[in-house]
Coordinates of C-alpha atoms in Angstrom, one line a residue:
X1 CA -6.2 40.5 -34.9
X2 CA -9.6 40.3 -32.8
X3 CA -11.6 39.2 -35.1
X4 CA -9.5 36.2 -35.8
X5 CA -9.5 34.4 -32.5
X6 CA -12.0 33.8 -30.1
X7 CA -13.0 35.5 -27.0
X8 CA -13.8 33.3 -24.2
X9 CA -15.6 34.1 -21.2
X10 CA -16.0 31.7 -18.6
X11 CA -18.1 31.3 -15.6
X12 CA -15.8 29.5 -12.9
X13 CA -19.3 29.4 -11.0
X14 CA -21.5 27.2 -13.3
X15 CA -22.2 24.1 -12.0
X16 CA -21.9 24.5 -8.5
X17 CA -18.7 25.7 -8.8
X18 CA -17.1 22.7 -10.9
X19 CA -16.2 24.6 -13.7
X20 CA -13.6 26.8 -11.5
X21 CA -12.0 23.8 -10.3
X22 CA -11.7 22.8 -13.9
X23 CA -10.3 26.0 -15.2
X24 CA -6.7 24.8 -15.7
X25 CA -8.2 22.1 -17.9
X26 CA -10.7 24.1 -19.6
X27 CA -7.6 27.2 -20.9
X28 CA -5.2 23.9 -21.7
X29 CA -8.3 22.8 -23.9
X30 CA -9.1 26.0 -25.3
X31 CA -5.4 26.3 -26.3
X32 CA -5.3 22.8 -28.1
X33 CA -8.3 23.5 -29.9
X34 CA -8.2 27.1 -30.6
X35 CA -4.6 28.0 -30.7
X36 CA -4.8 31.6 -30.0
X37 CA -7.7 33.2 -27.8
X38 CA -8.8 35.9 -25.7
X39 CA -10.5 35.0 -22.4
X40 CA -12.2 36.5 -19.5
X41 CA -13.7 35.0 -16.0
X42 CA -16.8 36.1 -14.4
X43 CA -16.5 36.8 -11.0
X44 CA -20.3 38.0 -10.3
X45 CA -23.5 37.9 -12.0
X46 CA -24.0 40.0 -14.6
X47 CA -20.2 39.6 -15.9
X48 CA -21.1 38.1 -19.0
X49 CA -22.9 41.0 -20.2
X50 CA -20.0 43.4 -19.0
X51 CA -17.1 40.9 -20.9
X52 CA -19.2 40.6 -23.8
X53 CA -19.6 44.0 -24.5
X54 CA -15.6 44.7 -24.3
X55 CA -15.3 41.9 -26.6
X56 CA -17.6 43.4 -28.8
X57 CA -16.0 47.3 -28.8
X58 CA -12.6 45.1 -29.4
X59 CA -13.6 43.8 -32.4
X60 CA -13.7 40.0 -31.8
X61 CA -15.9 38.4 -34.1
X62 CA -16.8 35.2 -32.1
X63 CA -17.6 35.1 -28.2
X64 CA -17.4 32.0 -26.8
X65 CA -19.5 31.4 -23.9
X66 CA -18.3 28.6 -21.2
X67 CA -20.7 28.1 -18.3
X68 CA -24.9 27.9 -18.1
X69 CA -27.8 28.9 -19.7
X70 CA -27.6 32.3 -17.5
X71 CA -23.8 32.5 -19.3
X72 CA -25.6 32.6 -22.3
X73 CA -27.8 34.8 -21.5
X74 CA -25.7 37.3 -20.7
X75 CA -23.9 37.1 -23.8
X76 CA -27.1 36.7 -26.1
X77 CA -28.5 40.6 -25.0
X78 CA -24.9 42.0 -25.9
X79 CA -24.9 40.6 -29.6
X80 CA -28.6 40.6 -30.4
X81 CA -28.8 41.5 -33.4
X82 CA -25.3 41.9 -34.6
X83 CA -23.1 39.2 -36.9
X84 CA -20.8 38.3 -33.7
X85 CA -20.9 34.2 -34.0
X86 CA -21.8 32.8 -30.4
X87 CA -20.2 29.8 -29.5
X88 CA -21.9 27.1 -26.9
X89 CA -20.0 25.1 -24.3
X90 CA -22.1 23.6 -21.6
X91 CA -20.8 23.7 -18.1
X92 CA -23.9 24.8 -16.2
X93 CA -26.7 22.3 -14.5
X94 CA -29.5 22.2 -17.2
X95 CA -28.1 23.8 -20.5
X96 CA -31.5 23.7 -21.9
X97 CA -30.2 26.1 -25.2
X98 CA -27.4 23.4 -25.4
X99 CA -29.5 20.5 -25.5
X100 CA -31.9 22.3 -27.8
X101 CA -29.1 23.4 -30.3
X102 CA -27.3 19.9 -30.1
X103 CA -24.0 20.9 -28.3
X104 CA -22.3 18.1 -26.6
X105 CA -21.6 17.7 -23.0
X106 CA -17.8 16.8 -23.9
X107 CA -15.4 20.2 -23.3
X108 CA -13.0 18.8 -26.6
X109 CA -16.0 18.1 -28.6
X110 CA -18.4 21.4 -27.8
X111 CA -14.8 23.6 -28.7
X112 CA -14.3 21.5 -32.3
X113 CA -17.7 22.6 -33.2
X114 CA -17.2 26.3 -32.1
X115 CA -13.3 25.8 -33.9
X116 CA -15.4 24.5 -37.2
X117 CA -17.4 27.7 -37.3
X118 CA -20.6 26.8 -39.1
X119 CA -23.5 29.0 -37.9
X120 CA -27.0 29.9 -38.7
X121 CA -29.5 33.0 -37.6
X122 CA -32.0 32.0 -35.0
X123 CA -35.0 33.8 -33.2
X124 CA -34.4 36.0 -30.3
X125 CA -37.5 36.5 -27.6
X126 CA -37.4 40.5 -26.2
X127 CA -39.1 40.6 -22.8
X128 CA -40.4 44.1 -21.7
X129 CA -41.2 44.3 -18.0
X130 CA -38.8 46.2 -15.3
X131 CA -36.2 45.8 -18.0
X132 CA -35.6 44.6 -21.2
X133 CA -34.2 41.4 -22.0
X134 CA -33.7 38.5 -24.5
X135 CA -33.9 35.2 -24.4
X136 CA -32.4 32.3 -26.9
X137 CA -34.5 29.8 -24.9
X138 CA -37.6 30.7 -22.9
X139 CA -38.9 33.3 -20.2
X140 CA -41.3 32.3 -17.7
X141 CA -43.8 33.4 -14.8
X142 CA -45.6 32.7 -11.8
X143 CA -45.2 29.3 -10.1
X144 CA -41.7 28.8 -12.2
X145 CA -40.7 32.5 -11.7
X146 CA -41.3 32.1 -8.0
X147 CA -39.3 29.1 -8.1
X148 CA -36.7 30.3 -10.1
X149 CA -36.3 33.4 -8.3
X150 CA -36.0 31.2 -4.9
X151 CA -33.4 29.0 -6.2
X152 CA -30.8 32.0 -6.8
X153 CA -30.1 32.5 -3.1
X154 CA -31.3 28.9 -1.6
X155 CA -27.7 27.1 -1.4
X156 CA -27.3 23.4 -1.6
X157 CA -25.3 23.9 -4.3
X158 CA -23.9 20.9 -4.1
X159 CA -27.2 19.4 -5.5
X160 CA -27.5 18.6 -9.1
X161 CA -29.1 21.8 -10.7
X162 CA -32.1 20.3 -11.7
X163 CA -32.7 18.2 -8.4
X164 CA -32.2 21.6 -6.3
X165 CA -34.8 23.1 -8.6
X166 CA -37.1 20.2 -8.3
X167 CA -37.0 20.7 -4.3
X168 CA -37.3 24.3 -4.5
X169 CA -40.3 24.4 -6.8
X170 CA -42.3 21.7 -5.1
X171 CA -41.7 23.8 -1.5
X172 CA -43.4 27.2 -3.5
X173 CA -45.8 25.1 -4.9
X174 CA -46.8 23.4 -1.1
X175 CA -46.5 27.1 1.0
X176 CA -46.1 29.6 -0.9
X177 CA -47.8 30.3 -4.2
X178 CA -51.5 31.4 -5.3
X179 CA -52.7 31.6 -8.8
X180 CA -52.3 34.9 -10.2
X181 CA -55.6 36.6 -12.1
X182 CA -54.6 37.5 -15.3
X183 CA -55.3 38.7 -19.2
X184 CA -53.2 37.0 -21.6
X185 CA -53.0 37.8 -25.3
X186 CA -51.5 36.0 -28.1
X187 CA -51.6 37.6 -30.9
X188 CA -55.6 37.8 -31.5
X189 CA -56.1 35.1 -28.9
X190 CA -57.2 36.4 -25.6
X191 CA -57.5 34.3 -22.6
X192 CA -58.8 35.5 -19.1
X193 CA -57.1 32.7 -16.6
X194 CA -56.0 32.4 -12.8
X195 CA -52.4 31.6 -14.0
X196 CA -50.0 29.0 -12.4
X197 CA -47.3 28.6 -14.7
X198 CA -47.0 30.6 -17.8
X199 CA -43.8 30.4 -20.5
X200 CA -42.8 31.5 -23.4
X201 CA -40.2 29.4 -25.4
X202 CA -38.7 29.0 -28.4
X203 CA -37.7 25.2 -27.5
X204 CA -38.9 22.7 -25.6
X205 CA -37.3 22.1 -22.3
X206 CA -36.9 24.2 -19.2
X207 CA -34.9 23.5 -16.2
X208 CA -34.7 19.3 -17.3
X209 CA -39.0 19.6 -17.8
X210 CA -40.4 19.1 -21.1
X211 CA -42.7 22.6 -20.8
X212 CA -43.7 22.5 -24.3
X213 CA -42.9 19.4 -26.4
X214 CA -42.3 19.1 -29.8
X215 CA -41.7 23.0 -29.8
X216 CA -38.1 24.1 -31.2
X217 CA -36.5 27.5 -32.7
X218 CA -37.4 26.7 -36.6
X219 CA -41.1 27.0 -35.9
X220 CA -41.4 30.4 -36.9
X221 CA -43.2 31.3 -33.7
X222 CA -43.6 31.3 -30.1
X223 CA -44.9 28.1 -27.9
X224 CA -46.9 29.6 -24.8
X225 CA -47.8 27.8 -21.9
X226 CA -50.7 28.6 -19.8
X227 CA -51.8 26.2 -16.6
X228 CA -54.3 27.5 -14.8
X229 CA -56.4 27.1 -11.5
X230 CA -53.5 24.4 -10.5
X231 CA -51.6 24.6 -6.8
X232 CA -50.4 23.1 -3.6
X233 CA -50.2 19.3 -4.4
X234 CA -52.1 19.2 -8.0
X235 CA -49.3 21.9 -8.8
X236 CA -46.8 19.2 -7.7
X237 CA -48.1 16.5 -9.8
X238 CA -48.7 18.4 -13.1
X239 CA -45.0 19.3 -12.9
X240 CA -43.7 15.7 -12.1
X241 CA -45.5 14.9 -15.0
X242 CA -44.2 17.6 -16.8
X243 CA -40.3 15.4 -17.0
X244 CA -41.7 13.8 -19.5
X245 CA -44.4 15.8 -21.2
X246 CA -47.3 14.3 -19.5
X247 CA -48.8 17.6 -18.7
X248 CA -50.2 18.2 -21.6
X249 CA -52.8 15.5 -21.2
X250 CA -54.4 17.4 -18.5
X251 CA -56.7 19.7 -21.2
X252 CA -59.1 21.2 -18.3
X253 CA -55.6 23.0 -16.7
X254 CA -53.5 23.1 -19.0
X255 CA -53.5 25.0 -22.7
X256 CA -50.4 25.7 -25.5
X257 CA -51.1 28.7 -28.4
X258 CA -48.8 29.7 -30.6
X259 CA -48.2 33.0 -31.5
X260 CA -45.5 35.7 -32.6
X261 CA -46.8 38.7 -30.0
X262 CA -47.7 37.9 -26.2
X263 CA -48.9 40.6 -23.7
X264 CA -50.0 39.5 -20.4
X265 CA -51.7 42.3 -17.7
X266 CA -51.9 40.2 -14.4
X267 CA -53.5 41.7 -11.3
X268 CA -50.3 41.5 -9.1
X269 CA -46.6 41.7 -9.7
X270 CA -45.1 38.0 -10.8
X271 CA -41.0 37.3 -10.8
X272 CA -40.0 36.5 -14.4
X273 CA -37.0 35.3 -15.1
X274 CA -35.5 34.1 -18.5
X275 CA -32.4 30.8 -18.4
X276 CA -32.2 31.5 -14.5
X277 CA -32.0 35.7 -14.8
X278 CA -34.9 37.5 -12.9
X279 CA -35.4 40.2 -15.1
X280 CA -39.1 41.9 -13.8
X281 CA -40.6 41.9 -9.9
X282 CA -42.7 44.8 -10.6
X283 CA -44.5 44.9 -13.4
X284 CA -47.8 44.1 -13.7
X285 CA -48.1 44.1 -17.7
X286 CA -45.3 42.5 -19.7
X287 CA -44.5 42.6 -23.3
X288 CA -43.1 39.6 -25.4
X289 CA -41.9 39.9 -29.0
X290 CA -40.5 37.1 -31.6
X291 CA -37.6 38.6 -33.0
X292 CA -36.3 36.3 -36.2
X293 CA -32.6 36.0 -37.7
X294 CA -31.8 37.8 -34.3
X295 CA -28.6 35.7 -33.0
X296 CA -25.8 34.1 -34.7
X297 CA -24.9 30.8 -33.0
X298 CA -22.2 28.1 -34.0
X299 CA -23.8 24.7 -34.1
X300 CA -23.4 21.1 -35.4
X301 CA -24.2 21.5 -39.1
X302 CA -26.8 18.5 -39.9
X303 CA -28.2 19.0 -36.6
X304 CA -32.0 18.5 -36.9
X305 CA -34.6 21.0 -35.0
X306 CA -37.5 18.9 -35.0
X307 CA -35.5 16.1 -33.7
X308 CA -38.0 14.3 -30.7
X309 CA -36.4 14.3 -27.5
X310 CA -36.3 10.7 -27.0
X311 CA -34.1 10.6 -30.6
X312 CA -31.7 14.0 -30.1
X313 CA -28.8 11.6 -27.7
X314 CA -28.7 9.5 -31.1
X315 CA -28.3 12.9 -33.3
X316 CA -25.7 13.8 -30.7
X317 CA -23.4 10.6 -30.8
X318 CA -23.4 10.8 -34.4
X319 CA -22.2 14.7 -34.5
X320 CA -19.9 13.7 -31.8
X321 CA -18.5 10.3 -34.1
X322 CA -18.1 13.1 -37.3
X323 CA -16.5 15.6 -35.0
X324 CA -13.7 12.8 -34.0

């Protein structure tokens, strides 16, 4: 019977808390799409990876994950490489993977495509620092770390999620961060850089900022950021310019490689976190591997990967017309 129906897990709260409010509405929905299902709420972080694997030693076949990036997260280092389907419904502040893999905002709509089942393989990121952990979207360091890291216990949840992180991160940038000294290999390319923000991403958008346009899962290989020798207010206005992909104009600062293997040996700790989990504090050297065919997600079939930004809320409304 398990792997037959989906398991849900939901995390009442994404979103500031909206999506517990919403719960009712959510199960009703789940019910009228799905007909049978299995579900689960989160009640702390860290949940998801706790529900996912009792869905997994169950049997179920497709997890369904309702909440943020972090929800997906959690779910993503359970099933890594494993044929569970993984099903996207965005109810979290940024939902970069959502954007990036064409899931609409709409409850009804996201739960037709996961009812419809079509799914591909996609690349997986490992991260080895204090721990080891996935990613479906992109890990970062430094000035973004910090920021990240800082935003997991500064309140104001009330705030639109990419707002409070805007506040936050210009605050570390002004007061509290330094460039970090650091060695930074991809693949055979080596670079020897005071590092401000550093990411690794298999798409193109992090926290609502275009990091690394143009990049996308069906590249076949990482996108890496490196900004260097940037803080206090230069910081601030390389990542304002950064909404729209600016930042990459400023050559002297700023450089993208591409690359399958990362290692980076910095000369003091940095926070790292991956879709809003910190997963390393303490290490100084940290180990980044491209792992392909590593997940199975549900998506829109015809959705297009190497969609530009500016174009995807066109792809979208045109999934969404075929869906209803």
């Amino acid at each position: 019977m398990a792997d037959d129906i989906p398991y849900v897990i939901i995390n009442p709260n994404s979103n500031g808390g909206k999506t517990g409010k919403e719960l009712d509405y959510i199960l009703s929905t789940c019910k009228r799409v799905f007909g049978d299902f299995n579900f689960k709420v989160t009640r702390k972080l860290g949940d998801g990876v706790f529900l996912a694997k009792e869905a997994k030693e169950a049997g179920f076949k497709t997890i369904v994950a309702i909440g943020g990036d972090g929800t997906l997260n959690e779910v993503s280092n359970v099933v890594a490489n494993t044929d569970i389907k993984v099903g996207l419904v965005a109810r979290g502040g940024s939902c970069d993977a959502h954007q990036t893999h064409g899931i609409p905002r709409k409850l009804e709509d996201a739960l037709e495509i996961v009812a419809g089942g079509y799914n591909e393989r996609f690349p997986l990121g490992l991260a080895r620092g204090d721990t080891d952990r996935y990613f479906i979207d992109m890990t970062d360091a430094a000035f973004t770390g910090a920021a990240a890291d800082a935003d997991a216990t500064f309140g104001w949840e009330w705030l639109p999620a990419d707002f409070r992180y805007g506040l936050i991160a210009m605050k570390i940038a002004l007061f509290n961060f330094r460039p970090v000294p650091s060695k930074i290999v991809v693949d055979d390319q080596i670079r020897e850089v005071d590092v401000s923000a550093f990411a690794v991403g298999l798409s193109d958008v992090l926290a609502g900022f275009q990091i690394l346009p143009g990049n996308h899962p069906r590249r076949n290989e990482f996108g890496v950021l490196i900004a260097k020798d940037l803080k206090g207010l230069r910081l601030i206005y390389n990542m304002l310019r950064a909404l729209k992909g600016k930042h990459l104009k400023n050559k002297k600062h700023i450089e993208v490689l591409w690359g399958r293997n990362v290692v980076i040996e910095s000369e003091k700790p940095m926070t790292w976190e991956a879709e809003g989990e910190i997963y390393s504090r303490k290490s100084t050297r940290v180990e980044i591997e491209y792992l392909p065919n590593a997940i199975n997600l549900i998506i829109p079939e015809g959705w297009q990967y190497d969609t530009i930004i500016e174009e995807k809320p066109k792809l979208v409304s045109r999934i969404k017309a075929r869906i209803n």
